[in-house]
Coordinates of C-alpha atoms and ligand atoms in Angstrom, one line a residue:
M1 CA 1.4 1.6 -5.6
P2 CA 4.3 2.7 -2.6
D3 CA 7.7 1.2 -3.0
Q4 CA 8.6 -2.4 -3.1
I5 CA 9.6 -3.4 0.4
P6 CA 10.9 -7.3 0.7
S7 CA 9.3 -9.6 3.7
P8 CA 11.6 -10.0 7.1
P9 CA 13.5 -12.7 6.9
I10 CA 12.0 -14.6 9.3
N11 CA 14.9 -15.1 11.9
R12 CA 15.4 -11.5 13.1
V13 CA 12.2 -10.1 15.1
S14 CA 10.1 -7.9 13.2
L15 CA 9.7 -5.0 15.4
F16 CA 6.4 -3.6 13.3
G17 CA 2.8 -3.9 15.5
K18 CA 4.5 -4.2 18.6
T19 CA 2.8 -2.8 21.4
L20 CA 4.7 0.2 23.2
R21 CA 4.8 -2.6 26.2
E22 CA 6.7 -4.9 23.9
I23 CA 8.8 -2.4 22.6
E24 CA 9.6 -1.3 26.5
A25 CA 11.1 -4.4 27.5
L26 CA 12.9 -4.9 23.9
V27 CA 14.4 -2.3 24.6
A28 CA 15.1 -2.9 28.1
S29 CA 16.7 -5.8 26.5
Q30 CA 19.3 -4.9 24.6
G31 CA 20.1 -2.5 27.3
W32 CA 19.4 0.9 25.5
P33 CA 17.5 4.3 27.4
K34 CA 14.5 3.6 28.3
F35 CA 13.3 6.6 26.4
T36 CA 14.2 4.8 23.5
A37 CA 10.8 3.3 23.3
R38 CA 8.6 6.2 22.5
Q39 CA 11.4 7.7 20.0
L40 CA 10.4 3.8 18.2
T41 CA 6.4 3.6 18.8
E42 CA 6.5 7.5 17.0
W43 CA 8.9 6.6 13.9
L44 CA 7.2 3.2 13.6
Y45 CA 3.3 4.4 14.0
K46 CA 3.2 8.4 13.9
K47 CA 6.0 8.8 11.2
N48 CA 5.8 5.3 9.4
V49 CA 9.6 5.4 8.4
G50 CA 10.7 2.6 6.1
A51 CA 13.9 2.2 7.7
F52 CA 16.0 2.0 10.5
E53 CA 18.1 4.5 9.8
E54 CA 15.6 7.3 8.4
M55 CA 15.1 7.1 12.6
T56 CA 18.0 10.5 12.8
N57 CA 16.8 10.6 16.3
L58 CA 18.7 7.4 17.2
S59 CA 22.0 7.1 18.2
K60 CA 23.9 5.7 15.4
K61 CA 24.7 2.9 18.0
I62 CA 21.6 1.9 18.2
R63 CA 20.5 2.2 14.5
N64 CA 23.1 -0.7 13.3
E65 CA 22.4 -2.7 16.8
L66 CA 18.9 -2.5 15.3
E67 CA 19.9 -3.3 11.5
E68 CA 21.7 -6.5 13.0
K69 CA 19.7 -7.9 15.1
F70 CA 15.8 -6.3 13.7
V71 CA 13.9 -6.4 10.7
L72 CA 11.2 -3.0 10.8
G73 CA 8.2 -5.6 9.5
I74 CA 6.7 -3.8 7.1
S75 CA 5.5 -4.8 3.6
A76 CA 3.7 -2.9 0.1
P77 CA 1.1 -5.1 -1.6
T78 CA 2.7 -7.3 -4.0
S79 CA -0.5 -6.5 -6.4
F80 CA -3.6 -5.5 -6.2
Q81 CA -7.1 -5.8 -8.5
E82 CA -9.5 -2.8 -9.2
S83 CA -13.3 -3.9 -9.2
I84 CA -15.7 -1.1 -12.0
D85 CA -16.8 -0.3 -9.0
G86 CA -14.1 1.3 -7.3
T87 CA -13.0 -1.7 -5.2
K88 CA -9.5 -2.5 -4.5
K89 CA -8.2 -5.8 -3.6
Y90 CA -4.6 -5.2 -2.1
L91 CA -2.9 -8.9 -2.3
F92 CA -0.2 -8.5 1.0
P93 CA 2.8 -11.1 1.3
T94 CA 3.1 -12.5 5.0
A95 CA 6.4 -13.8 7.1
S96 CA 5.0 -17.4 6.3
N97 CA 6.0 -17.3 2.7
R98 CA 1.8 -16.8 2.2
F99 CA -0.6 -14.5 1.0
V100 CA -3.4 -12.1 2.6
E101 CA -6.2 -10.3 0.7
S102 CA -7.4 -6.9 2.1
A103 CA -10.1 -5.2 0.4
Y104 CA -10.3 -1.0 -0.1
I105 CA -14.5 -0.1 -0.8
P106 CA -14.6 3.3 -0.7
H107 CA -18.6 4.5 -1.0
E108 CA -18.8 8.1 -1.1
E109 CA -17.2 9.8 1.9
R110 CA -16.9 6.7 3.7
K111 CA -13.3 5.1 2.8
T112 CA -13.3 1.5 4.3
L113 CA -10.8 -1.0 4.8
C114 CA -11.1 -4.8 5.0
V115 CA -8.6 -6.9 6.3
S116 CA -7.4 -10.4 7.0
S117 CA -6.7 -11.9 10.0
Q118 CA -5.6 -15.5 9.3
V119 CA -4.1 -16.9 5.9
G120 CA -7.3 -19.3 5.0
C121 CA -9.5 -20.3 7.8
K122 CA -10.0 -23.4 9.7
M123 CA -14.2 -23.0 10.7
G124 CA -15.1 -24.4 7.3
C125 CA -18.2 -22.2 6.9
L126 CA -20.2 -23.7 3.8
F127 CA -20.8 -20.6 1.9
C128 CA -17.5 -19.2 1.7
M129 CA -13.9 -19.1 -0.2
T130 CA -11.3 -18.8 2.8
G131 CA -13.0 -21.8 4.2
K132 CA -12.8 -23.7 1.6
Q133 CA -9.1 -22.5 1.7
G134 CA -8.6 -24.6 4.7
F135 CA -6.4 -23.3 7.9
M136 CA -2.5 -22.5 6.7
A137 CA -1.6 -19.5 9.2
Q138 CA -2.2 -17.1 11.5
L139 CA -1.3 -13.2 11.0
T140 CA 0.9 -11.5 13.5
S141 CA -0.2 -8.1 14.4
G142 CA 2.6 -6.3 13.0
E143 CA 1.2 -7.8 9.4
I144 CA -2.7 -7.2 10.3
V145 CA -1.3 -3.3 11.3
N146 CA 0.7 -3.9 8.0
Q147 CA -2.2 -3.9 5.8
V148 CA -3.6 -0.6 7.1
R149 CA 0.6 1.0 6.7
S150 CA 1.1 -0.1 3.3
L151 CA -2.0 0.8 2.0
P152 CA -1.7 3.5 -0.8
E153 CA -5.1 4.6 0.5
R154 CA -4.4 4.8 3.9
D155 CA -4.9 8.5 4.7
I156 CA -8.0 8.6 3.7
L157 CA -9.6 5.7 5.7
T158 CA -12.7 6.4 7.6
N159 CA -13.3 2.9 9.1
F160 CA -11.8 -0.3 9.5
V161 CA -13.1 -4.2 9.3
Y162 CA -12.0 -7.3 10.5
M163 CA -14.2 -9.6 8.3
G164 CA -11.7 -10.0 5.6
M165 CA -9.8 -13.4 5.0
G166 CA -9.9 -15.3 8.7
E167 CA -12.1 -15.9 12.0
P168 CA -10.3 -12.7 14.3
F169 CA -11.3 -14.6 17.6
D170 CA -9.5 -17.8 16.7
N171 CA -6.0 -15.5 16.6
I172 CA -7.4 -13.1 19.6
E173 CA -4.0 -11.8 21.0
E174 CA -2.8 -10.6 17.8
V175 CA -6.0 -8.9 16.8
I176 CA -6.2 -7.4 20.7
K177 CA -2.5 -6.0 19.9
S178 CA -2.9 -5.0 16.7
L179 CA -6.1 -2.8 17.7
E180 CA -4.3 -1.2 20.7
V181 CA -1.5 -0.3 18.0
F182 CA -4.8 1.4 16.4
T183 CA -6.3 3.4 18.9
S184 CA -3.8 4.4 21.5
V185 CA -2.1 7.2 22.1
W186 CA 1.6 5.9 21.2
G187 CA 0.2 4.7 18.3
Y188 CA -2.0 5.2 15.4
A189 CA -4.3 7.4 17.3
L190 CA -7.4 6.4 15.9
S191 CA -11.2 5.9 17.5
P192 CA -12.0 2.4 18.8
R193 CA -15.1 3.1 17.2
R194 CA -13.7 3.1 13.7
F195 CA -13.2 -0.3 13.8
T196 CA -15.3 -3.4 14.1
V197 CA -14.7 -6.8 14.2
S198 CA -16.4 -9.5 12.8
S199 CA -17.3 -13.0 14.4
I200 CA -19.0 -16.2 14.2
G201 CA -19.1 -16.3 17.3
V202 CA -15.9 -18.3 19.4
I203 CA -17.1 -16.9 22.5
P204 CA -14.1 -17.4 24.9
G205 CA -12.3 -14.4 22.3
M206 CA -15.3 -12.6 22.0
M207 CA -15.0 -11.6 26.2
E208 CA -11.4 -10.7 25.8
F209 CA -12.1 -8.7 22.9
L210 CA -15.3 -7.1 24.9
K211 CA -13.1 -6.8 27.7
R212 CA -9.8 -5.5 26.1
T213 CA -11.3 -3.0 23.7
E214 CA -13.7 -0.7 22.7
A215 CA -14.1 -1.6 18.9
H216 CA -17.5 -2.7 17.9
L217 CA -19.0 -6.1 17.6
A218 CA -20.3 -7.8 14.3
I219 CA -21.8 -11.9 14.5
S220 CA -22.4 -13.6 11.6
L221 CA -25.7 -15.3 12.2
H222 CA -27.1 -16.6 9.2
S223 CA -30.0 -18.5 10.6
P224 CA -31.8 -18.9 14.5
F225 CA -32.5 -22.0 14.2
D226 CA -29.9 -24.4 15.8
E227 CA -29.8 -27.3 13.1
E228 CA -30.0 -25.2 10.2
R229 CA -27.1 -22.6 11.0
K230 CA -25.3 -26.3 12.5
S231 CA -25.6 -27.4 8.4
L232 CA -24.3 -23.7 7.4
M233 CA -21.1 -23.2 10.1
P234 CA -20.1 -25.6 12.0
I235 CA -19.3 -23.5 15.2
Q236 CA -22.4 -23.9 15.8
N237 CA -21.6 -27.7 17.6
V238 CA -19.4 -25.7 19.4
Y239 CA -20.2 -22.4 20.5
P240 CA -24.2 -22.0 20.2
I241 CA -25.7 -19.0 18.7
H242 CA -27.8 -18.7 21.7
E243 CA -25.0 -18.9 24.5
V244 CA -23.1 -15.9 22.0
L245 CA -26.5 -14.2 22.8
E246 CA -27.0 -15.0 26.3
N247 CA -22.9 -13.7 26.5
I248 CA -24.2 -10.2 24.3
K249 CA -27.0 -9.7 26.0
Q250 CA -25.6 -9.4 29.6
W251 CA -22.7 -7.3 28.3
D252 CA -22.9 -3.2 28.5
F253 CA -22.2 -1.8 25.4
G254 CA -22.6 1.5 26.8
L255 CA -24.1 4.3 24.5
Q256 CA -21.0 4.2 22.0
R257 CA -20.2 0.7 21.3
R258 CA -22.4 -1.1 18.6
V259 CA -23.4 -4.6 17.7
S260 CA -24.3 -6.0 14.8
F261 CA -25.5 -9.2 13.5
E262 CA -24.7 -10.1 9.4
Y263 CA -27.3 -12.0 7.8
I264 CA -26.6 -13.8 4.6
M265 CA -29.4 -14.6 2.3
F266 CA -29.2 -17.7 1.0
N267 CA -32.4 -18.6 -1.4
G268 CA -34.8 -21.2 0.4
V269 CA -32.7 -21.6 3.5
N270 CA -32.7 -18.8 5.8
D271 CA -34.9 -16.6 4.3
T272 CA -38.7 -17.1 5.5
S273 CA -41.2 -15.4 7.8
N274 CA -40.2 -18.5 10.4
H275 CA -37.1 -17.0 9.8
V276 CA -38.0 -13.4 10.7
N277 CA -39.9 -14.4 13.6
E278 CA -37.6 -16.5 15.3
L279 CA -34.5 -13.8 15.0
A280 CA -37.1 -11.1 16.1
R281 CA -37.6 -13.7 19.4
I282 CA -34.0 -14.5 19.7
L283 CA -32.5 -10.8 19.6
H284 CA -35.3 -9.5 21.7
G285 CA -33.2 -7.5 24.2
I286 CA -30.3 -6.9 22.3
S287 CA -30.0 -3.2 20.8
C288 CA -28.7 -3.7 17.3
R289 CA -29.1 -3.4 13.6
I290 CA -29.4 -6.6 11.4
N291 CA -27.4 -6.1 7.9
L292 CA -28.7 -8.7 5.3
I293 CA -26.0 -9.6 2.7
R294 CA -26.5 -11.1 -0.6
F295 CA -24.9 -14.4 -1.5
H296 CA -22.9 -14.8 -4.8
P297 CA -22.5 -18.2 -4.8
I298 CA -18.8 -19.2 -4.3
P299 CA -17.5 -22.8 -6.6
H300 CA -19.1 -26.2 -4.9
T301 CA -21.7 -25.0 -2.6
P302 CA -25.1 -25.9 -3.0
L303 CA -26.5 -23.1 -2.1
A304 CA -27.9 -19.9 -4.3
G305 CA -28.9 -16.0 -2.7
S306 CA -32.1 -15.0 -2.2
P307 CA -34.1 -12.8 -5.0
D308 CA -34.0 -9.1 -4.2
S309 CA -37.4 -9.3 -4.2
V310 CA -37.1 -11.7 -0.8
I311 CA -34.7 -9.6 0.6
F312 CA -36.5 -6.7 0.2
A313 CA -39.5 -8.2 1.5
F314 CA -37.4 -9.8 4.7
Q315 CA -36.2 -6.1 5.8
E316 CA -39.0 -5.0 5.8
K317 CA -40.8 -7.6 8.2
L318 CA -37.5 -7.8 9.9
K319 CA -38.2 -3.4 10.7
A320 CA -41.7 -4.0 11.1
K321 CA -40.7 -5.9 14.0
G322 CA -38.7 -3.1 15.6
I323 CA -35.6 -4.2 14.3
I324 CA -33.0 -1.8 12.5
T325 CA -31.9 -3.7 9.3
T326 CA -29.9 -2.5 6.2
I327 CA -28.8 -3.9 2.8
R328 CA -25.2 -4.5 2.7
S329 CA -24.2 -3.7 -1.2
S330 CA -22.2 -6.3 -2.7
R331 CA -19.2 -4.4 -3.6
G332 CA -15.6 -5.8 -5.4
L333 CA -18.2 -8.5 -7.2
D334 CA -16.0 -8.9 -11.1
I335 CA -12.6 -8.9 -9.0
F336 CA -14.1 -11.8 -5.8
A337 CA -14.1 -9.1 -3.0
A338 CA -17.0 -9.2 -1.8
C339 CA -18.1 -10.8 1.4
G340 CA -16.9 -14.7 1.8
M341 CA -14.9 -14.5 -1.6
L342 CA -11.5 -14.1 -0.2
S343 CA -8.9 -16.7 -0.9
T344 CA -5.5 -17.0 -1.6
K345 CA -5.5 -21.0 -2.5
A346 CA -5.0 -21.1 -6.0
L347 CA -1.3 -18.7 -5.0
V348 CA -0.6 -21.3 -1.9
K349 CA -0.9 -23.9 -4.4
K350 CA 0.9 -22.4 -7.1
Q351 CA 4.0 -21.5 -4.8
E352 CA 4.0 -25.2 -3.6
E353 CA 4.4 -26.1 -7.4
D354 CA 7.2 -23.4 -8.0
F355 CA 8.9 -24.8 -4.5
Ligands
LIG1 FE1 -13.9 -18.6 8.1 FE2 -15.4 -16.3 8.0 FE3 -15.1 -17.8 5.8 FE4 -16.1 -18.7 7.9 S1 -17.2 -16.8 7.0 S2 -15.2 -20.0 7.1 S3 -15.1 -18.0 10.0 S4 -13.4 -16.6 7.2

C-alpha cells in the first residue's frame, strides 16, 4: 500500500485532476509566471509527486503559496480486499467524506482497472448494487484519476474501464476532464484506445463523449425489447435504446474506435431465441461486439442468472447471426467486485451512525 495521504480539506481547491487549461487559468489568477502551469502538470502527472515541497523547480514563494491556498488532492486507498482469483477491490475516500470502490482485474498480460465515476448512482437498475445504494455524490476528475494515480499497481495497468460505481454520462464534464488528463501529452499521455467508458445510454452525455474524446464506448443493453428493458432499467423511459442506437449508427467511429454492448444474462427473462433475433435486428448496421455477462444475484432482486448452457447457446446463436460475441468471465466474486456488485452503502450507513 502507498503512504497514507489525508483527504483534502474541503475549503481549499485541489490541483490534481485539473486540465492544463484550468491550471493555466489558476496560474494567471495568482500572478505566477506562465510557464508554472507546465511545471505543475509535469509534477502532477509525470512525476507523481506527493507534496508541493517536492516541486523543486518552483520558487520557494510559489510553493508556500500553493501550500497556503491549495491542496494536492490525492488520496491513497484506505483498504483493499483480494479475491482468490487475484482481483483486488480498493476503497478510496472522497472529498465528500464518502467512499468509492475500484476493481483491479489481472488476467494474463492484461491488467485492467475498473474505475468509479460517482458515489452511488441515481439510475436504479434492477440488477445493480450501486443502484440500490442511491446517488450520493459526483466524483471530480481528480477523484477519478486518483483511483489510477494512487493504485499500487498503477505502473502495470494496461486497460481502463469506466464500469465501476455510477453512470459516467451523468457526470459527463468530470469524466471528460479525467480522460483529458489521462490521454493528453501534458498529462499521462496514455492512448485513448486503452479506455472504455460504459453507459446505460444517457444520450446527451454520450454525444458529448463521442465528440470530445477518442475512448471506446460500451452500452449496457440487457434487453432489445422496450417494455422488458424498462422493467430492468428505468432509463429506457427517458432514452429508449432505439434512439441510442440511432445516434450510434450515425456516428463515424473510424477504424480504431470500438463500440460494444454489455448484456447480462437473466434466467428466463432475456435469454431466448426471440432475444437473439431482435438483437440481430436492432444492431444491424453497427460494427460491434456483444459481451455476455453472467449475473450473480444481489440481495432483494427477483432476478437469477442464466445457466451456463443457456449462455453458451445464446452466444452461438448470436455468432451465427454474424455478431462477434464473447462471454465475460466473472472476477472477484468472493469479494463482491464483479459487475454490478460494487457498493459502499454499508460504509456510508456506518459513517452516518458514527456521526
Ligand atoms: Fe447505475 Fe450502472 Fe448500476 Fe445502472 S448499472 S444503477 S447505471 S451503476
